[in-house]
Amino acid sequence: MTPRGGTQKTSFNVNGTPHDLDLDTRTTLLDALREHLHLTGTKKGCDHGQCGACTVLIGGRRIVSCLTLAVMHEGDDITTIEGLGRPDALHPMQAAFVERDGFQCGYCTSGQICSAIGMLREARAGWPSHVTEDVAAPTIDLTDEELRERMSGNLCRCAAYPNIIAAIRDASGGDGA
Amino acid sequence: MKAFTYERATDLRAAVAAAAAPGAKFISGGTNLLDLMKLEIEQPTHLVDISRLPLQRIEAVGEGLRIGAQADNATVAADDRVRARYPLLSQALLAGASAQLRNMASIGGNLLQRTRCTYFYDPSTPCNKRTPGAGCSALGGLNRSHAILGASPSCIATHPSDMAVALVALDARLELLGASGTTREIALRDFHLLPETTPHIETVLLPGEMITAVVLPPPPSGRHRYRKVRDRASYEFALVSVAAILSVTGSKIEGARIAFGGVAHKPWRSLEAEAVLHGRPATLDTYQAAADAALAQAVGRGHNDFKIELARRALVATLVELGGAS
C-alpha cells in the first residue's frame, strides 16, 4: 500500500510577516520559502545540507533550510535575505559584501550573509569554535582563522573566500549583527 | 521523498506510543533523517516530531550533568558548565558538522545518526544495512574511510559521530523511555552494536523507545583533548579521532580515558590502552605501548590500511600533548 501523507496547515512569520500555509508534509522550509512564498533570495544549492546556500535565520540562529520540514516551524520567526535590507538600504553585512567584492556569481551570497550575521551573534555570545584554543575562555578573539572555521558551512565555488572574510571582518566592527 | 504523515508531539508518553507503530519514526533536528529520506534510503510513513518536547534542559545532577536529549549540539557545546568541566565534549561537538547543522541537530539525534559509508548512501549498490543479506560493497570496494576495529564480513561501516566518542570516554549514560512508558538507563558504551551478522540493527533501542537524556558522571581529573584527523580542516568526517583524558602526577600516569572515532561501527572505548597507561611513567614508550594495545586487533581492508598507523600516531600525539614525554 502506498502511504498517504497529504497536507498539513502551518503558520510562521517570515521577515515579520505572518503566513498561513497548507503544505504537503514533505515540503522543506527552503521549498516553502521559494516555491510557495516566492522568496527566491534563499538559494537551493546541494539540497543536502552540505553547501550552506539555503542558510536562513530562525529566532536569530542560522540553520540550513533544506534539511528541515516547513511543518516543523509552526510559530517560528524566520529571517531570509529579503528581510535584512533593501537595495536602497542595505544591511551592514550586505554593504560590506558589496564593498569588498565578497562574491563573483552570487549564488552562495544570500547564505553567506545570513550565516555571517548568525555567526557574529554566536561569537558575541562567547561561543567557542573548533579552532578556539581554550573552549572555556569567556570571550572570543575573532581572528581570520576563527572566521574561516565558523563559516566553513558555507561553500563558495567561485572561491571568493578572501573577500568574504574581509567583508565579515569589516561588518564585525560595526553593527553587522 | 516518499509521502508520510506528520504529528508534533506535545506529550512524552504519547510520542513513544506513536513511534512504536510500524513505519513510524521520531524526527528532531532532521539533519540526517531528511537527507536519507530525500534519497529514499529512509522511508518512514509517519513522523513524530519530538523537537519541542521539554527535553532541552542542561542541569546539574550532584557533581555530574544531565543533558536533555532535545538540547541542540550548539547549545551544549557552548554551555559554560560543559566548557569548564567537560571540555572534551565541547571540543568533540565543535569538531563535527557545520555551525548551521549544530544549531539544528539534537543530542539524541547525534547518537542515532546513520553511517556515511558511501555504499550505504548509494542505492544502486548492495548494502547489508539497507537490505539485510544483500552483501557488503565496501569489503571489496573503495573502503578508505571504513572500519579497522570490530568490523565483520557483513559490514565495515563506521559510526560518524564525534560527540559520541567524547561521551563514551566520559562514561556517559543514557536515559531511555520505552513505548509502554517504562524507563531504563544504559551506559552509552553498551548502546551501539557491532555489525556482526545484523548491521541493520545499530543500537539496543526497542520500537518506539526514545533517548530522553544523556547523563554525565563527574568528570575524571586530568587534561582533556579531542583530536580529529580528516581530509579537510573543517566540516568533514573523521578518518580517525581520539578522545583522551590524561591525569599525570609527577611523571606518573594516575588515570586515563581513551576512545577512538572513525574506526568502528560504534564509538570505540579502548580499555586496553587505558590499562597500559594506568600507573606507568608518562613517557613516549608508555604511549606507544598503549597505542599498540589499542590497535592490536585492528584489521585493514585494503584502502584503509593506513588508518591503523594513523590511529596509533593520533593517539601517541594526543598523549604527548596532554602528558608530555620524557
XYZ file of C-alpha atoms in Angstrom:
503
model
C 0.000 0.000 0.000
C 1.299 3.399 -0.882
C 1.451 5.518 2.255
C -0.669 8.612 2.187
C 0.839 11.793 3.518
C -1.276 14.667 2.368
C -1.065 18.218 3.508
C -0.843 19.992 6.809
C -1.579 23.537 7.862
C 1.372 25.530 9.172
C 1.796 29.126 10.289
C 5.027 31.014 10.717
C 6.451 34.504 10.329
C 8.861 35.367 7.570
C 10.624 38.714 7.814
C 7.946 39.897 10.191
C 5.018 38.880 8.012
C 2.726 36.066 9.222
C 1.958 33.319 6.726
C -0.625 30.535 6.856
C 0.248 27.671 4.540
C -1.301 24.319 3.704
C 1.639 22.222 2.592
C 2.494 18.698 1.527
C 4.246 17.360 4.624
C 7.346 16.681 2.503
C 7.908 20.371 1.763
C 11.204 21.596 3.139
C 11.374 25.049 4.643
C 13.547 26.006 1.672
C 10.892 24.967 -0.846
C 8.168 26.659 1.189
C 10.126 29.926 1.048
C 10.970 29.715 -2.636
C 8.051 27.929 -4.248
C 5.141 28.948 -2.018
C 6.133 32.369 -0.678
C 8.204 33.248 -3.775
C 11.096 34.484 -1.655
C 13.743 33.297 -4.063
C 16.663 35.104 -2.439
C 17.316 31.933 -0.458
C 19.098 29.579 -2.853
C 18.974 25.831 -3.361
C 22.477 24.527 -3.891
C 23.051 20.912 -2.918
C 19.706 20.370 -1.129
C 21.590 18.050 1.285
C 22.922 20.425 3.940
C 26.421 20.471 2.559
C 26.777 23.856 0.858
C 25.024 26.437 3.069
C 23.408 28.346 0.160
C 19.984 27.952 1.814
C 21.038 29.389 5.194
C 18.341 31.432 6.930
C 17.918 32.690 10.481
C 15.322 31.271 12.841
C 14.951 33.225 16.046
C 18.285 34.796 15.092
C 20.101 31.473 14.763
C 21.456 30.244 11.451
C 20.218 26.952 10.026
C 20.108 25.285 6.620
C 16.539 25.448 5.341
C 16.919 22.405 3.058
C 17.229 19.899 5.916
C 14.147 20.886 7.843
C 10.455 20.480 7.078
C 8.255 23.555 6.823
C 5.675 21.916 9.112
C 8.296 21.767 11.868
C 8.372 25.573 12.094
C 4.938 26.352 13.481
C 5.084 29.797 15.101
C 8.740 30.401 14.283
C 10.244 33.765 13.328
C 12.222 33.256 10.141
C 14.524 35.833 8.583
C 15.676 35.488 4.988
C 17.965 37.688 2.918
C 14.877 39.683 1.830
C 14.304 40.654 5.458
C 17.766 42.044 6.081
C 17.925 45.055 3.823
C 16.658 46.650 0.643
C 18.604 47.819 -2.410
C 18.376 51.399 -1.131
C 19.024 50.471 2.496
C 21.455 47.601 2.697
C 22.122 45.726 5.891
C 25.721 46.499 7.012
C 26.738 42.935 6.142
C 25.280 43.293 2.639
C 27.059 46.633 2.207
C 30.333 45.080 3.321
C 29.983 42.228 0.790
C 29.439 44.792 -1.979
C 32.308 46.982 -0.799
C 34.735 44.047 -0.572
C 33.591 42.117 -3.670
C 32.627 39.204 -1.466
C 31.192 37.256 -4.396
C 31.507 36.542 -8.091
C 28.462 34.627 -9.353
C 26.475 35.484 -6.227
C 24.716 32.152 -5.821
C 26.098 31.467 -2.325
C 25.873 35.095 -1.201
C 22.456 35.071 0.486
C 23.526 32.096 2.542
C 26.923 33.603 3.294
C 25.350 36.835 4.550
C 22.681 35.158 6.694
C 25.315 32.795 8.044
C 27.761 35.604 8.818
C 25.107 37.514 10.752
C 24.253 34.427 12.792
C 27.956 33.723 13.266
C 28.680 37.168 14.719
C 25.876 36.701 17.222
C 27.365 33.380 18.286
C 30.809 34.900 18.686
C 29.455 37.830 20.684
C 27.734 35.349 22.981
C 31.173 33.870 23.615
C 30.587 30.584 21.808
C 33.872 28.774 21.152
C 34.741 27.050 17.864
C 36.873 24.118 16.758
C 39.928 26.397 16.496
C 39.426 28.166 19.831
C 42.470 27.221 21.906
C 40.619 27.221 25.243
C 36.922 26.377 24.878
C 36.315 27.721 28.394
C 37.635 31.205 27.557
C 34.863 33.758 28.221
C 35.427 35.862 25.111
C 36.345 35.128 21.513
C 39.068 36.846 19.532
C 37.671 36.718 16.005
C 40.867 36.043 14.101
C 40.722 35.167 10.400
C 41.282 31.540 11.425
C 38.200 31.761 13.657
C 36.141 33.356 10.867
C 37.154 30.666 8.369
C 36.292 27.857 10.775
C 32.980 29.424 11.781
C 31.992 29.976 8.134
C 33.033 26.512 6.920
C 29.403 25.503 6.417
C 29.126 27.958 3.503
C 30.856 26.944 0.309
C 31.724 29.371 -2.486
C 32.571 27.638 -5.742
C 33.955 30.915 -7.119
C 36.340 30.836 -4.147
C 35.694 34.428 -3.129
C 36.743 33.410 0.365
C 39.412 36.082 0.987
C 36.925 38.835 0.169
C 34.135 37.156 2.131
C 36.409 37.134 5.172
C 37.320 40.779 4.560
C 33.648 41.738 4.318
C 32.721 39.922 7.513
C 35.700 41.481 9.270
C 34.505 44.950 8.228
C 30.936 44.262 9.331
C 32.014 42.720 12.623
C 33.445 46.049 13.709
C 30.123 47.802 13.355
C 26.566 46.715 13.913
C 26.838 43.876 11.431
C 24.910 41.556 13.686
C 10.792 11.570 -0.926
C 8.026 9.120 -0.045
C 4.822 10.503 1.442
C 4.351 10.472 5.194
C 2.028 11.815 7.839
C 3.336 14.178 10.491
C 2.485 14.933 14.087
C 4.078 17.327 16.547
C 4.426 15.585 19.883
C 3.366 17.512 22.962
C 3.451 14.598 25.388
C 6.291 12.156 26.010
C 4.171 9.073 26.604
C 2.024 9.730 23.533
C 5.177 10.252 21.448
C 6.743 6.889 22.277
C 3.428 5.127 21.768
C 3.014 6.756 18.348
C 6.578 5.962 17.298
C 6.180 2.266 18.157
C 3.783 1.821 15.226
C 5.233 0.128 12.118
C 6.749 2.690 9.737
C 6.848 5.471 12.325
C 9.985 7.381 13.239
C 10.977 10.218 15.515
C 12.280 13.382 13.905
C 14.102 16.119 15.768
C 16.793 18.198 14.053
C 16.168 16.216 10.879
C 19.652 16.882 9.540
C 20.416 13.214 8.889
C 16.941 11.704 8.601
C 15.656 14.170 5.978
C 18.823 13.739 3.953
C 18.235 9.974 3.925
C 14.518 10.430 3.187
C 15.335 12.529 0.126
C 17.463 9.634 -1.113
C 14.654 7.209 -0.130
C 17.085 5.230 1.986
C 14.797 6.021 4.898
C 11.079 5.726 4.059
C 9.058 6.408 7.197
C 5.289 6.554 6.729
C 4.746 8.634 9.854
C 6.967 11.192 11.570
C 6.660 12.076 15.240
C 8.327 15.458 15.767
C 9.839 15.415 19.256
C 11.923 18.576 18.905
C 9.587 20.629 21.101
C 9.216 18.167 23.930
C 10.518 19.605 27.224
C 13.833 17.757 26.960
C 16.161 20.710 26.311
C 17.425 21.390 29.816
C 21.025 21.010 30.878
C 21.068 20.599 34.643
C 23.495 19.717 37.413
C 22.908 16.310 38.983
C 25.110 16.096 42.050
C 28.616 16.625 40.722
C 27.554 15.480 37.270
C 25.435 16.900 34.453
C 22.189 15.785 32.849
C 21.686 16.916 29.257
C 18.190 16.698 27.808
C 18.210 14.735 24.553
C 16.467 17.564 22.697
C 19.151 20.121 23.569
C 20.845 21.113 20.333
C 24.504 20.434 19.649
C 25.498 24.113 19.545
C 23.892 24.954 22.881
C 25.581 22.042 24.620
C 28.992 22.898 23.124
C 28.590 26.487 24.345
C 27.266 25.655 27.811
C 29.545 27.152 30.469
C 29.467 24.005 32.618
C 30.315 21.772 29.693
C 33.141 24.070 28.576
C 34.641 24.336 32.044
C 34.267 20.780 33.307
C 33.832 18.618 30.199
C 35.936 20.425 27.579
C 36.347 17.086 25.784
C 32.636 17.201 24.967
C 32.705 20.807 23.742
C 35.742 20.058 21.594
C 34.132 16.971 20.061
C 30.850 18.741 19.309
C 32.663 21.677 17.725
C 34.714 19.320 15.565
C 31.540 17.963 13.993
C 29.347 19.203 11.150
C 28.900 22.943 10.449
C 27.628 25.721 12.685
C 24.232 25.629 10.944
C 23.855 21.890 11.464
C 24.969 22.126 15.097
C 22.219 24.698 15.644
C 19.671 22.182 14.359
C 20.864 18.740 15.412
C 19.771 17.313 18.749
C 21.961 15.402 21.177
C 19.761 12.308 20.901
C 19.775 12.518 17.109
C 23.535 12.860 17.029
C 23.816 9.471 18.730
C 21.337 7.930 16.285
C 22.760 9.281 13.032
C 23.498 6.670 10.388
C 26.858 5.836 8.877
C 28.196 7.933 5.992
C 29.517 4.812 4.199
C 29.306 5.750 0.503
C 27.766 2.392 -0.383
C 25.067 2.779 2.263
C 24.253 6.094 0.566
C 24.205 4.580 -2.945
C 21.041 2.512 -3.522
C 22.478 1.122 -6.773
C 24.976 -0.982 -4.784
C 24.320 -3.886 -2.378
C 24.434 -2.993 1.325
C 23.559 -5.223 4.268
C 22.431 -2.220 6.268
C 19.856 -1.175 3.678
C 18.898 -4.679 2.568
C 19.894 -7.416 5.018
C 21.544 -10.276 3.155
C 22.353 -8.228 0.042
C 26.084 -8.177 0.736
C 28.649 -5.501 1.577
C 30.016 -3.468 -1.327
C 32.688 -1.835 0.795
C 34.543 -5.071 1.577
C 35.969 -5.308 -1.929
C 35.302 -1.702 -2.864
C 36.660 1.729 -2.073
C 36.987 1.390 1.677
C 39.444 4.123 2.573
C 37.172 5.549 5.270
C 35.976 2.260 6.715
C 36.356 0.405 9.995
C 39.530 -1.178 11.291
C 38.156 -2.423 14.624
C 35.130 -4.569 15.428
C 34.008 -4.954 11.813
C 32.549 -8.137 10.319
C 32.267 -9.758 6.882
C 28.741 -8.265 6.795
C 29.656 -4.621 7.310
C 32.725 -2.412 7.705
C 30.893 0.894 8.116
C 31.879 3.377 10.820
C 29.779 5.426 13.214
C 30.207 9.068 12.158
C 29.639 10.932 15.438
C 32.378 12.944 17.106
C 30.262 13.715 20.161
C 29.658 10.052 20.927
C 33.408 9.425 21.099
C 33.801 12.042 23.817
C 30.712 10.798 25.638
C 31.916 7.212 25.721
C 35.247 8.387 27.149
C 33.311 10.328 29.802
C 31.353 7.199 30.840
C 28.070 8.817 29.773
C 24.805 7.030 30.459
C 21.543 7.317 28.529
C 18.053 7.644 29.935
C 15.516 5.860 27.750
C 11.728 5.942 27.688
C 10.003 2.878 26.255
C 6.818 2.637 24.219
C 4.844 1.376 27.201
C 6.094 4.239 29.389
C 8.817 2.328 31.193
C 12.183 3.982 31.725
C 15.630 2.447 31.801
C 19.207 3.661 31.902
C 22.106 2.241 29.931
C 25.801 3.004 29.565
C 26.487 4.639 26.202
C 29.282 2.090 25.781
C 26.582 -0.626 25.604
C 24.161 1.344 23.414
C 25.609 0.961 19.914
C 26.089 -2.516 18.488
C 28.880 -4.044 16.443
C 27.733 -5.158 12.990
C 28.274 -8.942 13.324
C 25.655 -10.531 11.009
C 22.960 -7.887 11.582
C 24.445 -4.496 10.647
C 20.958 -3.082 10.074
C 20.421 -3.233 13.857
C 22.589 -0.409 15.148
C 21.524 0.175 18.756
C 19.713 -1.583 21.595
C 16.688 0.745 21.254
C 13.343 -1.054 21.123
C 10.495 0.051 18.810
C 9.230 3.439 19.976
C 11.917 3.796 22.611
C 13.307 7.325 22.929
C 16.550 8.725 24.313
C 15.408 11.335 26.826
C 18.729 12.391 28.367
C 22.479 11.921 28.460
C 23.844 11.753 31.990
C 27.465 12.624 32.654
C 29.093 11.462 35.874
C 31.551 13.906 37.486
C 34.447 14.445 35.067
C 37.573 12.413 35.763
C 40.549 14.524 36.766
C 43.097 15.249 34.096
C 43.521 17.199 30.898
C 41.099 16.711 28.019
C 41.730 16.614 24.288
C 39.608 15.638 21.302
C 41.851 15.312 18.270
C 40.260 14.789 14.866
C 42.201 13.781 11.756
C 40.371 14.350 8.476
C 40.853 15.159 4.811
C 39.796 18.815 5.229
C 40.475 21.226 8.057
C 36.784 21.727 8.778
C 33.334 20.343 8.029
C 34.420 16.783 7.293
C 34.029 13.430 8.989
C 36.946 11.880 10.819
C 39.317 9.401 9.263
C 40.428 8.829 12.826
C 39.706 10.739 16.001
C 40.955 10.371 19.552
C 39.210 11.413 22.761
C 41.698 11.368 25.618
C 41.732 12.391 29.251
C 45.073 12.016 30.987
C 45.956 12.664 34.602
C 49.672 12.834 35.401
C 51.207 13.446 38.837
C 54.919 13.972 38.833
C 55.757 11.797 35.871
C 53.335 9.024 36.719
C 50.017 8.486 34.949
C 47.269 8.393 37.559
C 44.367 7.894 35.218
C 43.463 7.757 31.548
C 40.379 7.593 29.368
C 40.850 6.712 25.725
C 38.303 6.423 22.914
C 38.541 6.444 19.124
C 36.177 7.682 16.426
C 36.070 6.841 12.739
C 37.463 3.364 13.321
C 34.460 1.198 14.154
C 30.699 0.684 13.944
C 30.442 2.369 17.352
C 32.393 4.915 19.371
C 35.359 2.804 20.404
C 36.450 2.949 24.021
C 39.875 1.400 24.482
C 40.102 -0.117 27.947
C 43.201 -1.911 26.645
C 45.052 1.363 26.135
C 43.854 2.694 29.475
C 45.145 -0.416 31.284
C 48.582 0.070 29.748
C 48.707 3.749 30.727
C 47.495 3.437 34.291
C 50.302 3.683 36.839
C 53.037 3.861 34.219
C 55.520 6.712 33.673
C 54.388 9.410 31.229
C 56.884 8.565 28.511
C 56.809 8.039 24.766
C 57.433 4.320 25.345
C 54.313 4.115 27.510
C 52.210 5.967 24.950
C 53.420 3.718 22.147
C 52.669 0.637 24.205
C 49.173 1.975 24.825
C 48.690 2.573 21.095
C 49.913 -0.943 20.315
C 47.406 -2.340 22.805
C 44.587 -0.214 21.364
C 45.234 -1.343 17.804
C 46.293 -4.956 18.476
C 43.083 -6.328 16.968
C 42.908 -3.821 14.091
C 42.341 -5.214 10.592
C 42.699 -3.215 7.385
C 40.626 -3.921 4.279
C 42.981 -2.503 1.686
C 42.403 1.179 1.116
C 42.008 1.816 4.833
C 45.166 0.008 5.971
C 46.751 3.401 6.659
C 44.164 4.115 9.347
C 45.790 1.606 11.697
C 49.046 3.560 11.719
C 47.135 6.845 11.653
C 45.150 5.870 14.757
C 48.338 4.813 16.508
C 50.078 8.101 15.716
C 46.998 10.175 16.567
C 46.813 8.581 19.999
C 50.536 8.967 20.700
C 50.493 12.607 19.568
C 47.476 13.330 21.755
C 49.102 11.750 24.791
C 52.332 13.677 24.226
C 50.264 16.859 24.087
C 48.419 16.038 27.307
C 51.106 14.355 29.386
C 54.402 15.479 27.921
C 57.043 12.900 27.169
C 60.339 12.362 28.893
